[in-house]
Tab-separated table of C-alpha atoms in Angstrom:
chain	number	residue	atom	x	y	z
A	18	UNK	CA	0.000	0.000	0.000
A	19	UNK	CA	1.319	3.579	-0.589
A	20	UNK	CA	-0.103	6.349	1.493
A	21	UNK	CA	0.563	9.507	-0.352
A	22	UNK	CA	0.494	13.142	1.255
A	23	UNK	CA	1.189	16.479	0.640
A	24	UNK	CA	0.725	20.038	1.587
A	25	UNK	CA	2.705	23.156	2.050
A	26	UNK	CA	5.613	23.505	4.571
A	27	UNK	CA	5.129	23.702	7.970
A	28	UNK	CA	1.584	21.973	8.281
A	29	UNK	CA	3.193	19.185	10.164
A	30	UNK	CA	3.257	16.144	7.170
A	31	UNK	CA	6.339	14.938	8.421
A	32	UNK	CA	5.411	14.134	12.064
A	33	UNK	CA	1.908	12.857	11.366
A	34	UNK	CA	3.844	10.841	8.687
A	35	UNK	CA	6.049	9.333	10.929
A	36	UNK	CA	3.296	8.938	13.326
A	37	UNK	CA	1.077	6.694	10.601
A	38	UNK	CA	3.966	4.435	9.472
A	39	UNK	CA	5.037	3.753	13.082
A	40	UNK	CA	1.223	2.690	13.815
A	41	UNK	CA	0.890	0.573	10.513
A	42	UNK	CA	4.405	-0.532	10.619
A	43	UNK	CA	4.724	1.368	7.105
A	44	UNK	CA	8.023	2.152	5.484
A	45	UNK	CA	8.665	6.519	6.154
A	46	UNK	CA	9.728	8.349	2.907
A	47	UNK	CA	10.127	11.994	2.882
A	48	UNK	CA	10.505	13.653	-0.491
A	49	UNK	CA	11.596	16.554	0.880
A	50	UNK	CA	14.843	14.613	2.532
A	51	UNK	CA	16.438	13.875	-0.765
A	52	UNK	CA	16.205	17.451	-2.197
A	53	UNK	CA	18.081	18.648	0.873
A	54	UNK	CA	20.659	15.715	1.171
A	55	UNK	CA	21.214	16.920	-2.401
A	56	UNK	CA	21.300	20.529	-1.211
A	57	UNK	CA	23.893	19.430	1.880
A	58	UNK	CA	26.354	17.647	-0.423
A	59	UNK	CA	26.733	19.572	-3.409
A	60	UNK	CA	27.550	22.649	-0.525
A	61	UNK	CA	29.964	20.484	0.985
A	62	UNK	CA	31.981	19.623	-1.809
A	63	UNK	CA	32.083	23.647	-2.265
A	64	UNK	CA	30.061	23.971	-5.617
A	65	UNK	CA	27.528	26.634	-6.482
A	66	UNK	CA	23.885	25.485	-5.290
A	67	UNK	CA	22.283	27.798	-7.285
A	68	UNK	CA	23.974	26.281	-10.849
A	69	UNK	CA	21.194	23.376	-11.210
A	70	UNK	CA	23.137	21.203	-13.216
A	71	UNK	CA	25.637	20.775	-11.607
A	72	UNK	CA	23.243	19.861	-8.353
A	73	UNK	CA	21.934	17.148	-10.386
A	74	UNK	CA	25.544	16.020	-11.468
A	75	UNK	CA	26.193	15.743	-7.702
A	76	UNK	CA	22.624	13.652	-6.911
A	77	UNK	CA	23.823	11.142	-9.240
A	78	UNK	CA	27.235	10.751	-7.666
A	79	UNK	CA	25.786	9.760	-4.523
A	80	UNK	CA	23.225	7.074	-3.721
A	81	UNK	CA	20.722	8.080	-1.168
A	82	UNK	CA	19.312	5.036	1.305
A	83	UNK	CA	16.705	5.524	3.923
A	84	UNK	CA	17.157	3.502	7.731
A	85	UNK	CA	14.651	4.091	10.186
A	86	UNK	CA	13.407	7.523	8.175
A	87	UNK	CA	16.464	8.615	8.326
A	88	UNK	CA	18.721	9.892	5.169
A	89	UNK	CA	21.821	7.778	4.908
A	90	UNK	CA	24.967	8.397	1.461
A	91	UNK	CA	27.367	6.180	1.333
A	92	UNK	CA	26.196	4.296	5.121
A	93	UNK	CA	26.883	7.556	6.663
A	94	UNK	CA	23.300	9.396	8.365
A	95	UNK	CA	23.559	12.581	7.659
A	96	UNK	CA	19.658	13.638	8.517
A	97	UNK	CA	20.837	15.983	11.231
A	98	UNK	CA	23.016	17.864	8.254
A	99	UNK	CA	19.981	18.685	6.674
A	100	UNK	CA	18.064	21.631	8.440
A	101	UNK	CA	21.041	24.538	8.700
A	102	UNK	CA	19.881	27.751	7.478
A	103	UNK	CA	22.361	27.093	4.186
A	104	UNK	CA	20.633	24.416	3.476
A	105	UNK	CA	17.304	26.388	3.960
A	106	UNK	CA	18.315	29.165	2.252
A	107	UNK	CA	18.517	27.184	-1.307
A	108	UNK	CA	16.385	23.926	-1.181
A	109	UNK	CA	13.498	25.416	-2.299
A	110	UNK	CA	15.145	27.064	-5.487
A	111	UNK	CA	17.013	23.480	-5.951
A	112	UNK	CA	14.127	21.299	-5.766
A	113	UNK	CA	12.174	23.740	-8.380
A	114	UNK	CA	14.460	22.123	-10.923
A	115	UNK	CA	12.505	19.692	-13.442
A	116	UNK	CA	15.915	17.265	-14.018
A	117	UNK	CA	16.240	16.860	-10.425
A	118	UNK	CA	12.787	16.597	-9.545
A	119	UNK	CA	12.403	14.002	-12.288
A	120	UNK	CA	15.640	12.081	-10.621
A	121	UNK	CA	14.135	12.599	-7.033
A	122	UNK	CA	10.684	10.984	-8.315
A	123	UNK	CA	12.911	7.593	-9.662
A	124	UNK	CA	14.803	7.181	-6.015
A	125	UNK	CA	11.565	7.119	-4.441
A	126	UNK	CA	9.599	4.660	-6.679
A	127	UNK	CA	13.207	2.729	-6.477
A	128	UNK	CA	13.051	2.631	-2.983
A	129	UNK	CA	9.564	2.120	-2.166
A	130	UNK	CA	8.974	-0.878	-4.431
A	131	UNK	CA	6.820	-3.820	-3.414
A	132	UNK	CA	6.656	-2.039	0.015
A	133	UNK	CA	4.096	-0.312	2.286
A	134	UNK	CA	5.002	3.186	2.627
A	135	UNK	CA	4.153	6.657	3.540
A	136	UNK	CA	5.847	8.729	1.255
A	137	UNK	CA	5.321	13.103	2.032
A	138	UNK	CA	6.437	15.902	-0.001
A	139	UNK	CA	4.706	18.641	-2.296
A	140	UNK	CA	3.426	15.996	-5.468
A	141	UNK	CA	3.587	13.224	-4.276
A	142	UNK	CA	-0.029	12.451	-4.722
A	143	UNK	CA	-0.128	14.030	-7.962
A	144	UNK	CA	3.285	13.003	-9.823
A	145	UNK	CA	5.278	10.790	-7.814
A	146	UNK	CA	2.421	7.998	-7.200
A	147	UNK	CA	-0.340	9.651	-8.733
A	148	UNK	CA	-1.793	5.373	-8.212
A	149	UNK	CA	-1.477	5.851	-4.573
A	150	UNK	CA	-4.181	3.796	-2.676
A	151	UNK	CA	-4.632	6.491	-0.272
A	152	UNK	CA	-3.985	10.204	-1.050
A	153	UNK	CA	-4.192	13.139	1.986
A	154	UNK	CA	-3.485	16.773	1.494
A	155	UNK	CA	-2.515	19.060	4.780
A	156	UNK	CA	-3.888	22.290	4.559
A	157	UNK	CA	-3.261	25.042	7.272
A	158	UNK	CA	-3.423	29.059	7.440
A	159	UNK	CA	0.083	30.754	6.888
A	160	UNK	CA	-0.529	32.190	10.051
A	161	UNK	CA	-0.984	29.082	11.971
A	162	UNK	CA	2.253	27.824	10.344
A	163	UNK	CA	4.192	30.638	11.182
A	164	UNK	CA	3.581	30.527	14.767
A	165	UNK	CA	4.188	26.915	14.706
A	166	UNK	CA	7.566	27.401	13.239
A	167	UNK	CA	8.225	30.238	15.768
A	168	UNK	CA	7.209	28.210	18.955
A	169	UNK	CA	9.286	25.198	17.512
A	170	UNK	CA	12.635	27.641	17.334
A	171	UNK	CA	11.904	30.083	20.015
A	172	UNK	CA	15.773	31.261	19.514
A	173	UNK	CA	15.356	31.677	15.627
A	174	UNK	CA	14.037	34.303	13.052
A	175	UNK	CA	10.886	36.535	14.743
A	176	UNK	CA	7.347	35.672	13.830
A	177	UNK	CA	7.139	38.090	11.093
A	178	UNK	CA	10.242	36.877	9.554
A	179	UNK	CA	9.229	33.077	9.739
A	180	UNK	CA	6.067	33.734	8.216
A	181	UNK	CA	7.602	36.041	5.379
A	182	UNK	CA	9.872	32.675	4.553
A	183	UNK	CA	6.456	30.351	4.707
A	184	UNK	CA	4.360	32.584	2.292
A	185	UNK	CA	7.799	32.962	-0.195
A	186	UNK	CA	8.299	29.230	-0.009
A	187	UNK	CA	4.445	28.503	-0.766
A	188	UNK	CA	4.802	30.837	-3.737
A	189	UNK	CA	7.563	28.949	-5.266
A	190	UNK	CA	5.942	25.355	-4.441
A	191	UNK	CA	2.965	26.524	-6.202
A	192	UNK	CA	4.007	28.035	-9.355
A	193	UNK	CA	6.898	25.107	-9.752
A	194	UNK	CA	6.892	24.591	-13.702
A	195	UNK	CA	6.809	20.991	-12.592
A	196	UNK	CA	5.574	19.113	-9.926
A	197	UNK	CA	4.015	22.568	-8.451
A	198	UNK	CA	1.947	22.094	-4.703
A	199	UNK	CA	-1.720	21.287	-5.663
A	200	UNK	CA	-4.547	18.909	-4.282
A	201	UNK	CA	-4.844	15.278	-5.749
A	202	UNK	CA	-7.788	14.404	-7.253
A	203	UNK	CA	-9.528	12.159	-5.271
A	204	UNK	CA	-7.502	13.372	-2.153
A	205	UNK	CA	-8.630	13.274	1.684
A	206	UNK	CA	-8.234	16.894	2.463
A	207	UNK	CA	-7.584	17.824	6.676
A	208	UNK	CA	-7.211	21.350	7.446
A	209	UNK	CA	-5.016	20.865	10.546
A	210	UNK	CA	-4.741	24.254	11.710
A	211	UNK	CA	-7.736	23.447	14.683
A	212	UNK	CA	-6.563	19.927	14.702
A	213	UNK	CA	-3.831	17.905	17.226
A	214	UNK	CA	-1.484	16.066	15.730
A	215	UNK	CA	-3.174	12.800	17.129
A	216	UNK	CA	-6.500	14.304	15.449
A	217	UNK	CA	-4.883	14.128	12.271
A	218	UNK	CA	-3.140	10.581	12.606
A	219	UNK	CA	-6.373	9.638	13.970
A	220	UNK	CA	-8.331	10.725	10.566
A	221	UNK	CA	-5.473	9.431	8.164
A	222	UNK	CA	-5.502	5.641	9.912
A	223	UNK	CA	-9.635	5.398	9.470
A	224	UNK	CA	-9.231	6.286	5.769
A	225	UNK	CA	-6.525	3.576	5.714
A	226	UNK	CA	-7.978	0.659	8.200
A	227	UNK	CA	-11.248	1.442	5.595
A	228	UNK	CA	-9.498	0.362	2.493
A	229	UNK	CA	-7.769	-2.196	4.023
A	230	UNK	CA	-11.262	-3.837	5.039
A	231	UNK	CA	-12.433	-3.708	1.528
């Protein structure tokens, strides 16, 4: 089975995720991972992040594994790499890019073959694994992100700042000349912005427990 969900950043997709594979003893995929492991090592080696190519040269130098959710390159875990502000400050402009997207999309079908999963990004309901058996988009006012964010990094940017980044980042997800932020057809849609994180889990593993009783 492949639960597929999106939504834009900050909505909390990664720890309800985590939350519904732990419960259905699911394999965790987060889209979202790769473009920033990509993001972390082309950096390190001291290239340009912002000369796209070359980004995708360096994704297909390295071969990305996943253990225990966790982003792995050559054995090594590198997932706590992966949220510095450099990294931040270009992933979003990296992962616009159709080659790489394109070569993000075959890792994940590669690694999520003849497997249960629950697989979260920005398309994956609508591009990655547009089949999905189960497809969920998170929805949630800017605002409520923002302050989210904030609480989460009470020693980081200001309110204002944070959500200045969230509204700039949901402008590039959405107008993304490929694989742009957009509800799946056919998609359960939860606005979590009223809604507990258990709420949420809680909604996703009905719509699941239903099709698995069909």
């Amino acid at each position: 089975m492949v639960v597929a969900i999106d939504g834009p950043a900050g909505v909390g997709k990664s720890t309800i995720a985590k939350m519904i594979a732990q419960s259905c003893n699911f394999y965790y995929l987060n889209s979202g991972s790769f473009y920033r492991a990509y993001t972390f090592l082309h950096i390190q080696e001291g290239k340009d992040p912002m000369d796209f190519p070359s980004v995708l040269e360096t994704a297909r130098q390295h071969v990305l594994a996943v253990d225990g959710g966790r982003i792995c390159v050559e054995g090594e875990d590198i997932e706590d790499k992966l949220h510095t502000s450099e990294v931040d400050r270009f992933v979003a402009k990296i992962s616009a890019y159709p080659p790489l997207r394109e070569h993000v999309n075959e890792q994940l079908r590669r690694i999520s073959k003849d497997m249960d999963v629950v697989v979260e990004g920005r398309d994956v309901a609508t591009v990655v694994f547009p089949d999905a058996d189960l497809k969920c988009y998170f929805d949630a006012k800017p605002e409520v992100r923002a302050e989210r964010r904030f609480k989460q990094h009470p020693d980081g940017p200001d309110y204002e700042t944070v959500l200045k980044e969230i509204q700039e980042r949901d402008h590039i997800d959405r107008t993304k000349p490929v694989g742009a932020l957009q509800v799946a057809d056919g998609a359960l849609y939860i606005d979590t912005s009223h809604l507990t994180m258990v709420q949420v889990c809680e909604k996703v593993l009905s719509a699941i427990f239903t099709l698995k009783a069909k």
